Amino acid sequence: MKISGVRIVIVGGGSSYTPELVMGLLEARGLSVDTLTLVDVPAGQEKMDIVADFCRRLIKKAGSAIRLETTYDRKGALAQADFVLTQFRVGGLAARAQDERIPLRYGAVGQETVGAGGFAKALRTIPVALELAKELETVNPNAWLINFTNPSGMVTQALLRHTAIRSIGLCNVPITIARTIAKALAVDPEAVSLDMFGLNHLSFVRGIYVNGQNITSLVLEFLKNPQTAVANIPDQQWNAEVIGALGMVPNPYLQYYWNPGEMVQRQRQEVEAGRGTRADIVMKVEQELFADYRNPEQVTLPEALMRRGGAYYSAVAVMLIESLALNQRQEIIVNVRNGQALPELPEDSVVEVPAMVDGRGAIPLTCGPMPASVRGLIQHVKAYEELTIDAAVTGSRQTALAALMNNPLVPSEEVARYILRDILQEHAAWLPQFA
Amino acid sequence: MKISGVRIVIVGGGSSYTPELVMGLLEARGLSVDTLTLVDVPAGQEKMDIVADFCRRLIKKAGSAIRLETTYDRKGALAQADFVLTQFRVGGLAARAQDERIPLRYGAVGQETVGAGGFAKALRTIPVALELAKELETVNPNAWLINFTNPSGMVTQALLRHTAIRSIGLCNVPITIARTIAKALAVDPEAVSLDMFGLNHLSFVRGIYVNGQNITSLVLEFLKNPQTAVANIPDQQWNAEVIGALGMVPNPYLQYYWNPGEMVQRQRQEVEAGRGTRADIVMKVEQELFADYRNPEQVTLPEALMRRGGAYYSAVAVMLIESLALNQRQEIIVNVRNGQALPELPEDSVVEVPAMVDGRGAIPLTCGPMPASVRGLIQHVKAYEELTIDAAVTGSRQTALAALMNNPLVPSEEVARYILRDILQEHAAWLPQFA
Amino acid sequence: MKISGVRIVIVGGGSSYTPELVMGLLEARGLSVDTLTLVDVPAGQEKMDIVADFCRRLIKKAGSAIRLETTYDRKGALAQADFVLTQFRVGGLAARAQDERIPLRYGAVGQETVGAGGFAKALRTIPVALELAKELETVNPNAWLINFTNPSGMVTQALLRHTAIRSIGLCNVPITIARTIAKALAVDPEAVSLDMFGLNHLSFVRGIYVNGQNITSLVLEFLKNPQTAVANIPDQQWNAEVIGALGMVPNPYLQYYWNPGEMVQRQRQEVEAGRGTRADIVMKVEQELFADYRNPEQVTLPEALMRRGGAYYSAVAVMLIESLALNQRQEIIVNVRNGQALPELPEDSVVEVPAMVDGRGAIPLTCGPMPASVRGLIQHVKAYEELTIDAAVTGSRQTALAALMNNPLVPSEEVARYILRDILQEHAAWLPQFA
Amino acid sequence: MKISGVRIVIVGGGSSYTPELVMGLLEARGLSVDTLTLVDVPAGQEKMDIVADFCRRLIKKAGSAIRLETTYDRKGALAQADFVLTQFRVGGLAARAQDERIPLRYGAVGQETVGAGGFAKALRTIPVALELAKELETVNPNAWLINFTNPSGMVTQALLRHTAIRSIGLCNVPITIARTIAKALAVDPEAVSLDMFGLNHLSFVRGIYVNGQNITSLVLEFLKNPQTAVANIPDQQWNAEVIGALGMVPNPYLQYYWNPGEMVQRQRQEVEAGRGTRADIVMKVEQELFADYRNPEQVTLPEALMRRGGAYYSAVAVMLIESLALNQRQEIIVNVRNGQALPELPEDSVVEVPAMVDGRGAIPLTCGPMPASVRGLIQHVKAYEELTIDAAVTGSRQTALAALMNNPLVPSEEVARYILRDILQEHAAWLPQFA
Ligand SMILES: [Mn+2]
Ligand SMILES: [Mn+2]
Ligand SMILES: [Mn+2]
Ligand SMILES: [Mn+2]
C-alpha cells in the first residue's frame, strides 16, 4: 500500500450513505485517493448508477482527480482494494421493517440494532459478511475491511473470530457525542477526549476532557436538562436521578434498555397512527434522497441526509482511513477485539473503546475496570452477542433461543420462543443456515 | 473448639425453623452437641418460649443430653459459641408482605429474595447482620457464623467484605435437588454429586453424577416433563425447548427471571383473590405451626413444616457443622467468597458453588468457566448485588437506584425510581442509614 | 467400570517400583482388584519376569485373588484397563546418567527432574508418553492414566494439552511431607491437611492443619532445625533465615534452586570420588533389589527399597485409585490442569495442588493467589516447562534453546547453547523429532 | 496549568544531566517554558551553581526567555511546579560504587539498576522519593512528577502505590532503540513505531514498524551482526542463535540476565586493572563535564556527555512534557501502572509499555499476552521488584531477603544473605528504616 494512491471499495455502493462518504474523502486534506469503486448486486443497479452519477458531480465540483468506478465483480474489486467499506443490507429495508414489527407483536422493542430486531438482522447479515471476508482473505489478505454494517459490533466480532482479515467496526455515536460537546463549548474537535467504553450501542462516557481538563461533572449537570439526540432513535431526555446515579453519559441507545415499555408504546402508536416503523420512515427519506441525487443540478449534499441519521458517519470513516493510510497516530473510538481493554469481558469479544490508530491498525487503550453500575448489563449483552454470533454461524436453533433469552429487551422465555419462531419462518429466505 | 462439646447459638431462635434444626442435630451421629442457645429480641419472647419448650420435648424424646437455653443477652451468647446460626427477619413477616406488594404495584415481581423485594430485604437486613458480626468479631472471632438469613448470598457477601468473621452462607436448594435425584434413582444421597454453580437463587446444575457416572442427559430428558418444586415458589414446569437450549438444570428461582410477566400475573391474582402474597400464606402456616409447637403432646415435627418451605434446611446445616467441627472432608454447595472459583465474577463476590469443607472451613472448588447461556445473567445479577450491598452499607440513594436499575426483574428506570421511593418511605423505620 | 473388579495396567511393569505398588494394592481394604497387567518392551523381559514372580509371591502370601499377568501387547492391555499407571524410562538409567553428567560439564546442576537434566528427560519422554496416550485414546478413552513418569508435571501437561485422555500426575513429595508431620505429631494421617501449591518439584506448603487447627508456625520453628529428607536428593537442612523470610515449607527440590553452586560442587565431588551420579547409585541399588526379588524366599519388600527413593509412592497411587474407583471424596495433592486454581499461571498449565478426587476425577481446589516470595520463581519455571513441552512436541531447536534459557538452573545463554548441543548430539537416538 | 508559561522544577538540579535537558527544552518548538527551577540539597551547592551558570549561557545563546532559578527550598519550589523532574542520587556516586562492589565480592553482578546493586539503590532511594512525593501531594497534588531516578520502574511503582501523585517513569532505552533504527534506515523518527513491552531495563521489542510496515525480521537479521549499544553498559553483541530463539530485540540490559558470569568477570577485571567500576568511570567523566561546564566559553553541550550515557534522555523528557502540557496525542514508551496492559503481571505493577500520552496523562495501550520465551523472566523480576519495594517501605529484613532470593542475578540464598548483610551494614546511614 503506497501512501499516495489509496484505492477504496464500497460494498453496498448503491447505498444512500455513499455520497456523504465521498464528500468526506474530498475534504480529507492529506489523503490522496486514487480510485473509488462502488460494488453492488445487479438488483441494485438503478440505485448504484444514480449514486455514482451524483458522486461524480461532487468530485468534479471539488476539482478532484478521484476516479469513481462501479462494478458487480466484487471479487475483482476486492483484489484491488486498500480499504473495503461495507454498508450492505441483507434483505433490504423490507427485512428491516419486519425486524421492527415481529418483536412489537409480543410487546418487545422492535429496533434495527438492539433487541430481537438486531438479533434477526445479525442472523441474516453475519453469514453474508463472512462470505465477503473469506473472499477478501483469499484475494487480498492485507486490505482493511472497515465495517459499518449493523449490528456493527456483532458483525465485526464475527469477522475477527471466523476469518483472518484485518477489520475495524465503526459507529457514528462516539464522534457525534464528541463533536456535539466541542460545538457546545466552541472548542476545536481535536481538543475533546472521551473516556468511553462498552459495546456498540451500549457504551458510556466516563470522562470528558478538553485539552486534558476534566469537564465531566459540567457535562453531567447539563445533561440533567434537555440535550442532544441521534436521528435514528427518538429524542431522549435523561431523567436527572438516573444521570446522578450513573455519573456517566449514556449512549442514546440506552433508552431502549432503561425504558423498554415506553419505547414499545411509542413504536406501537407510530404504527397504529399509520406512520410505520423507523424502516418505513427511512424508506420515505430514501425516496426523497434519491430524487435529489437524480437531479443533475444537485451538486451538494441534500438537506434530507440529516434526517437519514448518519451524522459524522463520513467524518469518522475518513479519520480512520487517514490514520491507517498515513500512519497518523490518532485516538479513535472503534469496535475492536477486546484483548484486555475491558478485562471483565472475554478477550475475543469485540468492544467499542478508544484505540490508538496508525499504520499498524487499531490498538485499544486499556480502559478497565468498568463501574458496577453498568458492568453487569454490558456483560449480559455481550453474552447475548456471543450466542447470537454462534447461532448465526452454526444455524443452531437451541443456541438462537439461548441468545434471545439473554437479550434484556426480550421480556420472557415464552416471548423469546415466539419471536424466534416468527423470525425463522418469516425470514427463512435469508436464513439458509437454519433450514 | 474441642471436638466434643460443641456449642451452638441460634440468633432468631424463636423462628419456626428452629425445631427442624434441633431434630437434625439430634440425628447427627458423630456430632456431640453440648449446648444449644436460642437468642432473640425481647419482643419475640412468647414465640421463643414456645419453640424452646417444644425443642426440649424433642431432645427428651431422643434421649439426648443436649442442654437447650434461651437468652436475650446476645453478646454473652456469642462469646460462648462455636457456631452461630442466623435466621432473624428484620421487620418480621409484615415487612416481607410489604416487600412483596410494593413491586407488584408497578408490574414488577414481588418476592422475598429476588427482584425488588429481595432488594428491600437486603437494605433492611445487611446493617443488622453486620452489627451482629462486628459483635462476634469482638467477643469471639474464631466462631463460625452460618448464615441462613435471606437474601443469603448478599448477606454473606456483606459479612465477608465488611467484617473479619468466618462466615458461610447456606440455602436448601442445592441439597434439595441432590436429594430429589437420589430419591428418584433410589441411590444413597452420598452417591450423588452435582456440578452446580452460580449465585444464591440463581444457580445451574451443569453436571449430575451418580458414583462418578455422568447422568446429566438422563435428568434433562426427565426435566422436559413435570418435575419437583420448591415450596417457597409456585410449582414450575420448565419448557422443554428452554431446557434443550440450556442443557442444564436451573434453580427453581429462575422462573422469576424467565417468566416475570406470568409470575406477576399469578401474584396479582392471588392478592386479588384475597389469598395474599406468600408472606400472608406463611403467616397462616406459622400460626398452625405454633399451635402444634404449643401442644404438649406434640413430640415430633408437625406435618405443616413441609408447607413452610425449608426442606433439607436442617440437613445441610448439620452436614456443614459436622464437617467443620469434626474435620470431615465433605463436598457441600455453599455460599463462599469466590476467589477464582468462577473467574468471570469479581474475586470478592460471594458465589454458590461446591466447596471442600473440613476443619479449616469451606474451600471452593474451581468451577469455571461458565457457559455463555447463563454467564451474562449471573454477572448482571452479581453487579446488582454488589451495588445493593454498597447501598445498604452507605445509605446512598444514588447507589440504591443504580442497583435497582440493574435488577433484571425491574422493568425500567422509571419503575426503579418509583419502587425505591416507596421502599424508602414505607420501610423508613428499618432503614436509618437512608435518613 | 464396575466398582468391583478393577483392572490395572502398569506400563513399564518391569520397574523395581512395581512390587511396592502391588503391596499397596494388597493393603487397600475397599478396593477389589481383579487383574494387574504388567506391560514392558521385549528388551525388558528378564526384569519383568523377575518382578512378576516376586509380585505373585506377595499376592499369594497376602491370600489375595488378584490375577497378575505380563504382556508385550501394550495396545491389547490398554484396551482392558480401568487404570493405566506409567513408570517407563526412555533410554533407561544410562540415559539418566548422561542427563546428570552433561550439565555438570558446564557448571550446571545435573539432576533427573529439575534443571537441564530434567529438560533432556522431558524431550525424550514426552513423545513416547503421547504415543501411549494416543493409543489409549483410540482403544479405551474412558480409562484413567495415572502418570508417575518424570518430569511428572511436564509429562502430564503434555498429555492434557495434546490428547483427550483423562490423566492425573503423581509425585510422592506431598504425601511424604504430610505423613512425616503425622508421624512426628503421632496423629492419624487423615487428620493432617496441607495447603500446598506450586509445580511438581517446585511447591510450597503455606499452611499445615491438624484437625483444622493451624500448626504452621510450629512446624516452621521446627524446620529451622534439622529435618526430614527425600531419598532422591541429598539431605538438606534449610537455613533458618530463609525459612523465616519464606514463612512456608519448601519442597526439598528447592535446594537446587536456592543453592545450585553448592549442589554442583557436591555432585562433582561424588563423580570425582568415583561414586558417580545419582543414576549410578540407583543402578547399584537396583542390582541389589533385583537380587532380592529373584530370591524365591523373599516374600516381603526388601529393605533396600527405602534407599530407592519412592517413599509413599504406592500409598498415594492407591489413595487415588480408591477415590476414582469407589467415588470416595478425598483431598489429594496431584498434578492437574490448573484452570484457575493458581490464577497467576496459564489455565492450561499443569500444577501440583490439592484436588477433591472422586469418581468424576480430580477437581482442583481454588488456592490462589500465590505469595510474591515464590510466585515469580514458579511463573518462571512454568514458562520454561511450557517451552520445553513445545520443543519436545515440535522438535524446534529454537524453542528448545528458549526453554533452556528460561531454566533458572542454567547459568547463561552460552551454557544453554552448549548443553543443548550436547543433548541433541548424545541423545540423538532418543530424539528423532529433532533430526 | 496554562498551556503557555510552563513551570518546571528539577529535583537534583545540580546533576550533570541538567544541561542536556535544558537544551532539549530550548529546542522544543511548541512548548513555552516560563520558569525552570533547580532544587538541590545545600551540600550540592557548588555543583548546582556551576550547572545553573552553564545553563543560563545555553539559554542566552538560544535567545530564549526561560527564567532559570536555583533554590534549596524544595517545598516552595514544588508548590509552583507544573512538572517536577527527579534525578537525585541518594548517597551520591560513592554509594553507587559500593552498590557495584558488594555483589562482586560474592560473584554476583554489580550494577547500578539490575541485580543486587539495583536492589541496594532501591532501598536507599524509595523512602526519599516517597518523602518528596508526599510533600508534592500536600502542596501541589495536580503537578506531574516525571521520574528518572533509577531504578526507575521500582521508584515509579513505589510512588504510584504509596502516594496519590501523578507520576510517570522514564528511561532512555526505548527512544534510543527507536532513534537508532530511524537513523539506520534514514527515516523520520516519527515514522518508527515499536511494539515493546516489559519492565524498565527488562523489555523486548516484539515488532518494529516504519509507517505501519512491519520490518521486524529485517532488524532481527541485522541484529545477528554487530549492533548498537547503550553507553551505561558494555558493548554487547547478541548471539545469533539467541536472537533466533527469541524473535525479538532485547533491551541491552538483558546482557546481565543472560551472561551474568561473563559480566562479573569483566567487572572484576576492570576493578583489578585499577579502572574501577562504572561508578568510578562516571566520576571521572563528571569531573571532565564539570570542568567544561565551569568554562565560561562553553556555550554548547560538551562532547563528554556522550560518554555519560544518557543519549536521548532529554528528547524523551521533552516529548512527554509536550504531550502533557499541550494535549498532544503521542505514543511514548513509559513506565506506568500496568492495569491490564500486560495481563500476566499484577495490575498495580509498573511496567514499561507504549502509552497514549495527552493532557490527561499516559494511558497504556493493551499489549498482552507476552510470549512464553520472556514471560517467566519478566514475572520473576516483577515479583522481586514488588518484594524490594515492600522491603524499602517497611524495613523488613525478611522481605528484603525474600526479594534478593528472587533476583535472577543473585546466585544462591547464601549469597543473598551475605549481600544483604553487607548492604545493611555498609549503607546503614542511608537505610534508617532497617535500623
Ligand atoms: Mn451505530
Ligand atoms: Mn434459599
Ligand atoms: Mn516426584
Ligand atoms: Mn534507564
Tab-separated table of C-alpha atoms in Angstrom, chain C residues 125-401:
chain	number	residue	atom	x	y	z
C	125	THR	CA	9.882	-38.909	27.353
C	126	ILE	CA	7.065	-36.667	26.129
C	127	PRO	CA	6.826	-38.093	22.585
C	128	VAL	CA	6.703	-41.648	23.962
C	129	ALA	CA	4.076	-40.699	26.565
C	130	LEU	CA	1.992	-39.019	23.867
C	131	GLU	CA	2.211	-42.079	21.652
C	132	LEU	CA	0.967	-44.237	24.515
C	133	ALA	CA	-1.813	-41.768	25.318
C	134	LYS	CA	-2.985	-41.620	21.731
C	135	GLU	CA	-3.153	-45.394	21.680
C	136	LEU	CA	-5.256	-45.279	24.839
C	137	GLU	CA	-7.413	-42.523	23.350
C	138	THR	CA	-8.215	-44.856	20.483
C	139	VAL	CA	-8.838	-48.130	22.286
C	140	ASN	CA	-10.118	-47.030	25.677
C	141	PRO	CA	-10.814	-43.309	26.053
C	142	ASN	CA	-12.503	-43.599	29.454
C	143	ALA	CA	-9.593	-45.226	31.246
C	144	TRP	CA	-7.562	-43.217	33.720
C	145	LEU	CA	-3.885	-42.693	33.009
C	146	ILE	CA	-2.037	-42.148	36.258
C	147	ASN	CA	1.325	-40.711	35.438
C	148	PHE	CA	4.414	-41.218	37.575
C	149	THR	CA	6.882	-40.779	34.771
C	150	ASN	CA	9.177	-37.852	35.487
C	151	PRO	CA	9.269	-34.967	34.964
C	152	SER	CA	5.752	-35.743	36.123
C	153	GLY	CA	4.308	-32.229	35.825
C	154	MET	CA	5.556	-31.661	32.290
C	155	VAL	CA	4.584	-35.124	31.070
C	156	THR	CA	1.071	-34.683	32.490
C	157	GLN	CA	0.785	-31.218	30.931
C	158	ALA	CA	1.802	-32.648	27.560
C	159	LEU	CA	-0.811	-35.417	27.913
C	160	LEU	CA	-3.624	-32.995	28.797
C	161	ARG	CA	-2.714	-30.487	26.094
C	162	HIS	CA	-2.150	-32.852	23.227
C	163	THR	CA	-4.576	-35.707	23.847
C	164	ALA	CA	-8.115	-36.125	25.133
C	165	ILE	CA	-7.352	-38.823	27.705
C	166	ARG	CA	-8.094	-38.499	31.382
C	167	SER	CA	-4.778	-38.176	33.157
C	168	ILE	CA	-3.570	-37.271	36.624
C	169	GLY	CA	0.089	-36.842	37.550
C	170	LEU	CA	1.528	-38.008	40.851
C	171	CYS	CA	4.571	-37.379	42.987
C	172	ASN	CA	5.368	-38.733	46.413
C	173	VAL	CA	6.690	-35.466	47.868
C	174	PRO	CA	3.365	-34.050	49.132
C	175	ILE	CA	2.278	-37.263	50.845
C	176	THR	CA	5.768	-37.694	52.300
C	177	ILE	CA	5.562	-34.265	53.922
C	178	ALA	CA	2.078	-34.959	55.274
C	179	ARG	CA	2.962	-38.392	56.639
C	180	THR	CA	6.194	-37.137	58.147
C	181	ILE	CA	4.267	-34.499	60.057
C	182	ALA	CA	1.608	-37.002	61.130
C	183	LYS	CA	4.311	-39.353	62.392
C	184	ALA	CA	6.156	-36.551	64.210
C	185	LEU	CA	2.962	-35.461	65.950
C	186	ALA	CA	1.682	-39.017	66.391
C	187	VAL	CA	-1.662	-38.218	64.793
C	188	ASP	CA	-3.757	-40.066	62.245
C	189	PRO	CA	-2.513	-39.223	58.710
C	190	GLU	CA	-6.149	-38.384	57.893
C	191	ALA	CA	-6.036	-35.553	60.436
C	192	VAL	CA	-3.335	-33.652	58.549
C	193	SER	CA	-4.252	-31.177	55.788
C	194	LEU	CA	-1.690	-29.317	53.714
C	195	ASP	CA	-2.360	-26.021	51.999
C	196	MET	CA	0.251	-26.725	49.343
C	197	PHE	CA	0.652	-25.237	45.897
C	198	GLY	CA	3.036	-24.873	43.003
C	199	LEU	CA	4.501	-27.157	40.397
C	200	ASN	CA	5.842	-30.669	40.609
C	201	HIS	CA	9.176	-30.449	42.462
C	202	LEU	CA	8.623	-26.712	42.926
C	203	SER	CA	5.940	-26.477	45.540
C	204	PHE	CA	5.392	-24.865	48.926
C	205	VAL	CA	3.347	-25.692	51.993
C	206	ARG	CA	1.659	-22.475	53.030
C	207	GLY	CA	-0.452	-23.961	55.783
C	208	ILE	CA	-0.402	-27.118	57.905
C	209	TYR	CA	-3.513	-28.134	59.806
C	210	VAL	CA	-4.246	-30.920	62.235
C	211	ASN	CA	-7.975	-31.478	62.556
C	212	GLY	CA	-8.485	-27.994	61.209
C	213	GLN	CA	-6.060	-26.451	63.699
C	214	ASN	CA	-3.373	-24.263	62.093
C	215	ILE	CA	0.045	-25.525	63.254
C	216	THR	CA	2.128	-23.872	60.538
C	217	SER	CA	4.245	-21.672	62.764
C	218	LEU	CA	5.013	-24.644	64.982
C	219	VAL	CA	6.326	-26.616	62.028
C	220	LEU	CA	8.314	-23.643	60.737
C	221	GLU	CA	10.025	-23.293	64.088
C	222	PHE	CA	10.881	-26.962	63.960
C	223	LEU	CA	12.152	-26.639	60.383
C	224	LYS	CA	14.751	-24.135	61.404
C	225	ASN	CA	16.357	-27.192	62.962
C	226	PRO	CA	17.382	-30.464	61.245
C	227	GLN	CA	14.607	-32.215	59.424
C	228	THR	CA	13.396	-34.897	57.097
C	229	ALA	CA	14.770	-35.600	53.660
C	230	VAL	CA	13.743	-37.195	50.403
C	231	ALA	CA	15.963	-40.059	49.328
C	232	ASN	CA	16.366	-38.912	45.733
C	233	ILE	CA	18.204	-35.734	46.710
C	234	PRO	CA	20.913	-35.133	49.296
C	235	ASP	CA	19.938	-34.386	52.859
C	236	GLN	CA	19.056	-30.786	53.098
C	237	GLN	CA	18.761	-28.544	56.084
C	238	TRP	CA	17.151	-25.228	55.473
C	239	ASN	CA	18.786	-22.056	56.594
C	240	ALA	CA	16.716	-20.547	59.397
C	241	GLU	CA	16.728	-17.064	57.866
C	242	VAL	CA	15.465	-18.474	54.577
C	243	ILE	CA	12.587	-20.256	56.296
C	244	GLY	CA	11.837	-17.049	58.195
C	245	ALA	CA	11.773	-14.981	55.024
C	246	LEU	CA	9.577	-17.523	53.304
C	247	GLY	CA	7.123	-18.458	56.051
C	248	MET	CA	6.431	-21.695	54.209
C	249	VAL	CA	7.787	-25.225	53.977
C	250	PRO	CA	9.639	-25.671	50.682
C	251	ASN	CA	9.620	-28.821	48.575
C	252	PRO	CA	13.039	-30.470	49.119
C	253	TYR	CA	13.864	-29.879	45.463
C	254	LEU	CA	14.071	-26.132	46.203
C	255	GLN	CA	17.568	-26.930	47.370
C	256	TYR	CA	18.551	-26.967	43.706
C	257	TYR	CA	17.072	-23.556	43.004
C	258	TRP	CA	18.430	-21.865	46.082
C	259	ASN	CA	21.886	-23.446	46.253
C	260	PRO	CA	22.796	-24.514	42.755
C	261	GLY	CA	26.501	-23.822	43.209
C	262	GLU	CA	26.723	-25.993	46.287
C	263	MET	CA	24.752	-28.773	44.605
C	264	VAL	CA	27.033	-28.697	41.582
C	265	GLN	CA	30.053	-28.888	43.832
C	266	ARG	CA	28.665	-31.879	45.716
C	267	GLN	CA	27.722	-33.648	42.505
C	268	ARG	CA	31.156	-33.071	41.049
C	269	GLN	CA	32.830	-34.344	44.191
C	270	GLU	CA	30.755	-37.510	44.046
C	271	VAL	CA	31.724	-38.081	40.452
C	272	GLU	CA	35.377	-37.288	41.056
C	273	ALA	CA	35.391	-39.587	44.072
C	274	GLY	CA	34.226	-42.371	41.770
C	275	ARG	CA	30.788	-42.682	43.346
C	276	GLY	CA	29.118	-41.408	40.184
C	277	THR	CA	25.876	-39.508	39.919
C	278	ARG	CA	22.538	-40.440	41.441
C	279	ALA	CA	21.874	-42.672	38.403
C	280	ASP	CA	24.958	-44.699	39.187
C	281	ILE	CA	23.865	-45.158	42.778
C	282	VAL	CA	20.384	-46.136	41.698
C	283	MET	CA	21.838	-48.700	39.321
C	284	LYS	CA	23.616	-50.325	42.218
C	285	VAL	CA	20.520	-50.256	44.416
C	286	GLU	CA	18.569	-51.808	41.560
C	287	GLN	CA	21.042	-54.652	41.314
C	288	GLU	CA	20.571	-55.352	44.993
C	289	LEU	CA	16.815	-55.083	44.634
C	290	PHE	CA	16.647	-57.478	41.728
C	291	ALA	CA	18.854	-59.906	43.621
C	292	ASP	CA	16.322	-59.789	46.444
C	293	TYR	CA	13.346	-60.034	44.084
C	294	ARG	CA	14.917	-63.061	42.422
C	295	ASN	CA	15.301	-64.835	45.725
C	296	PRO	CA	12.365	-67.298	45.986
C	297	GLU	CA	12.417	-66.950	49.761
C	298	GLN	CA	11.781	-63.217	49.566
C	299	VAL	CA	8.072	-62.627	50.301
C	300	THR	CA	8.298	-59.126	51.818
C	301	LEU	CA	9.503	-55.810	50.403
C	302	PRO	CA	13.314	-55.716	50.704
C	303	GLU	CA	14.877	-53.118	52.914
C	304	ALA	CA	16.874	-51.665	50.002
C	305	LEU	CA	13.658	-50.189	48.610
C	306	MET	CA	13.961	-47.435	51.186
C	307	ARG	CA	17.198	-46.272	49.553
C	308	ARG	CA	15.490	-46.358	46.143
C	309	GLY	CA	13.674	-43.142	46.990
C	310	GLY	CA	9.994	-43.729	46.432
C	311	ALA	CA	8.579	-43.441	49.947
C	312	TYR	CA	4.767	-43.458	50.000
C	313	TYR	CA	4.777	-43.809	46.255
C	314	SER	CA	2.340	-46.700	46.396
C	315	ALA	CA	0.311	-45.060	49.167
C	316	VAL	CA	-0.641	-42.057	47.059
C	317	ALA	CA	-1.303	-44.200	43.984
C	318	VAL	CA	-3.662	-46.429	45.925
C	319	MET	CA	-5.452	-43.442	47.522
C	320	LEU	CA	-6.018	-42.020	44.081
C	321	ILE	CA	-7.296	-45.277	42.593
C	322	GLU	CA	-9.624	-45.789	45.551
C	323	SER	CA	-11.121	-42.319	45.194
C	324	LEU	CA	-11.651	-42.700	41.473
C	325	ALA	CA	-12.913	-46.274	41.555
C	326	LEU	CA	-15.068	-46.087	44.669
C	327	ASN	CA	-16.276	-42.475	44.332
C	328	GLN	CA	-14.639	-41.723	47.665
C	329	ARG	CA	-14.268	-38.000	48.122
C	330	GLN	CA	-10.688	-37.446	49.192
C	331	GLU	CA	-8.432	-34.404	49.105
C	332	ILE	CA	-5.224	-35.449	47.350
C	333	ILE	CA	-2.374	-33.267	46.110
C	334	VAL	CA	-1.987	-34.117	42.449
C	335	ASN	CA	-0.772	-32.732	39.146
C	336	VAL	CA	-3.820	-31.443	37.270
C	337	ARG	CA	-4.850	-28.862	34.734
C	338	ASN	CA	-4.701	-25.527	36.507
C	339	GLY	CA	-7.839	-23.771	35.319
C	340	GLN	CA	-7.961	-21.028	37.909
C	341	ALA	CA	-6.577	-22.959	40.867
C	342	LEU	CA	-3.479	-20.725	40.695
C	343	PRO	CA	-4.743	-17.689	38.787
C	344	GLU	CA	-1.268	-16.278	38.129
C	345	LEU	CA	-0.429	-19.266	35.922
C	346	PRO	CA	-1.889	-20.077	32.486
C	347	GLU	CA	-5.146	-22.021	32.581
C	348	ASP	CA	-3.847	-24.990	30.635
C	349	SER	CA	-0.751	-25.403	32.792
C	350	VAL	CA	-0.456	-28.477	34.943
C	351	VAL	CA	0.030	-27.549	38.585
C	352	GLU	CA	0.534	-29.521	41.794
C	353	VAL	CA	-2.311	-28.562	44.104
C	354	PRO	CA	-4.916	-30.125	46.382
C	355	ALA	CA	-7.833	-31.587	44.484
C	356	MET	CA	-11.121	-33.130	45.513
C	357	VAL	CA	-10.950	-36.572	43.928
C	358	ASP	CA	-13.983	-38.772	43.419
C	359	GLY	CA	-15.490	-40.888	40.659
C	360	ARG	CA	-15.602	-37.853	38.381
C	361	GLY	CA	-11.864	-37.228	38.578
C	362	ALA	CA	-9.678	-34.668	40.314
C	363	ILE	CA	-11.239	-31.224	40.721
C	364	PRO	CA	-8.603	-28.742	41.913
C	365	LEU	CA	-9.464	-26.555	44.876
C	366	THR	CA	-9.030	-22.817	44.445
C	367	CYS	CA	-5.705	-21.949	46.038
C	368	GLY	CA	-4.552	-18.571	44.738
C	369	PRO	CA	-3.129	-16.037	44.984
C	370	MET	CA	0.477	-17.091	45.465
C	371	PRO	CA	2.721	-15.073	47.799
C	372	ALA	CA	5.180	-12.791	45.990
C	373	SER	CA	8.073	-14.599	47.663
C	374	VAL	CA	7.668	-17.620	45.370
C	375	ARG	CA	5.199	-16.511	42.687
C	376	GLY	CA	7.854	-15.259	40.300
C	377	LEU	CA	10.031	-18.362	40.500
C	378	ILE	CA	7.025	-20.606	39.885
C	379	GLN	CA	5.925	-18.498	36.920
C	380	HIS	CA	9.438	-18.541	35.523
C	381	VAL	CA	9.720	-22.330	35.742
C	382	LYS	CA	6.238	-22.764	34.287
C	383	ALA	CA	7.253	-20.729	31.238
C	384	TYR	CA	10.317	-22.970	30.938
C	385	GLU	CA	8.086	-26.053	31.153
C	386	GLU	CA	5.694	-24.728	28.527
C	387	LEU	CA	8.576	-24.071	26.138
C	388	THR	CA	10.098	-27.483	26.875
C	389	ILE	CA	6.853	-29.323	26.092
C	390	ASP	CA	6.516	-27.290	22.937
C	391	ALA	CA	10.076	-28.154	21.919
C	392	ALA	CA	9.551	-31.842	22.738
C	393	VAL	CA	6.478	-31.968	20.529
C	394	THR	CA	7.679	-29.834	17.621
C	395	GLY	CA	11.371	-30.650	17.638
C	396	SER	CA	12.160	-26.943	17.281
C	397	ARG	CA	15.752	-26.227	18.246
C	398	GLN	CA	14.891	-22.540	18.697
C	399	THR	CA	12.133	-23.317	21.161
C	400	ALA	CA	14.435	-25.755	22.942
C	401	LEU	CA	17.035	-23.026	23.370
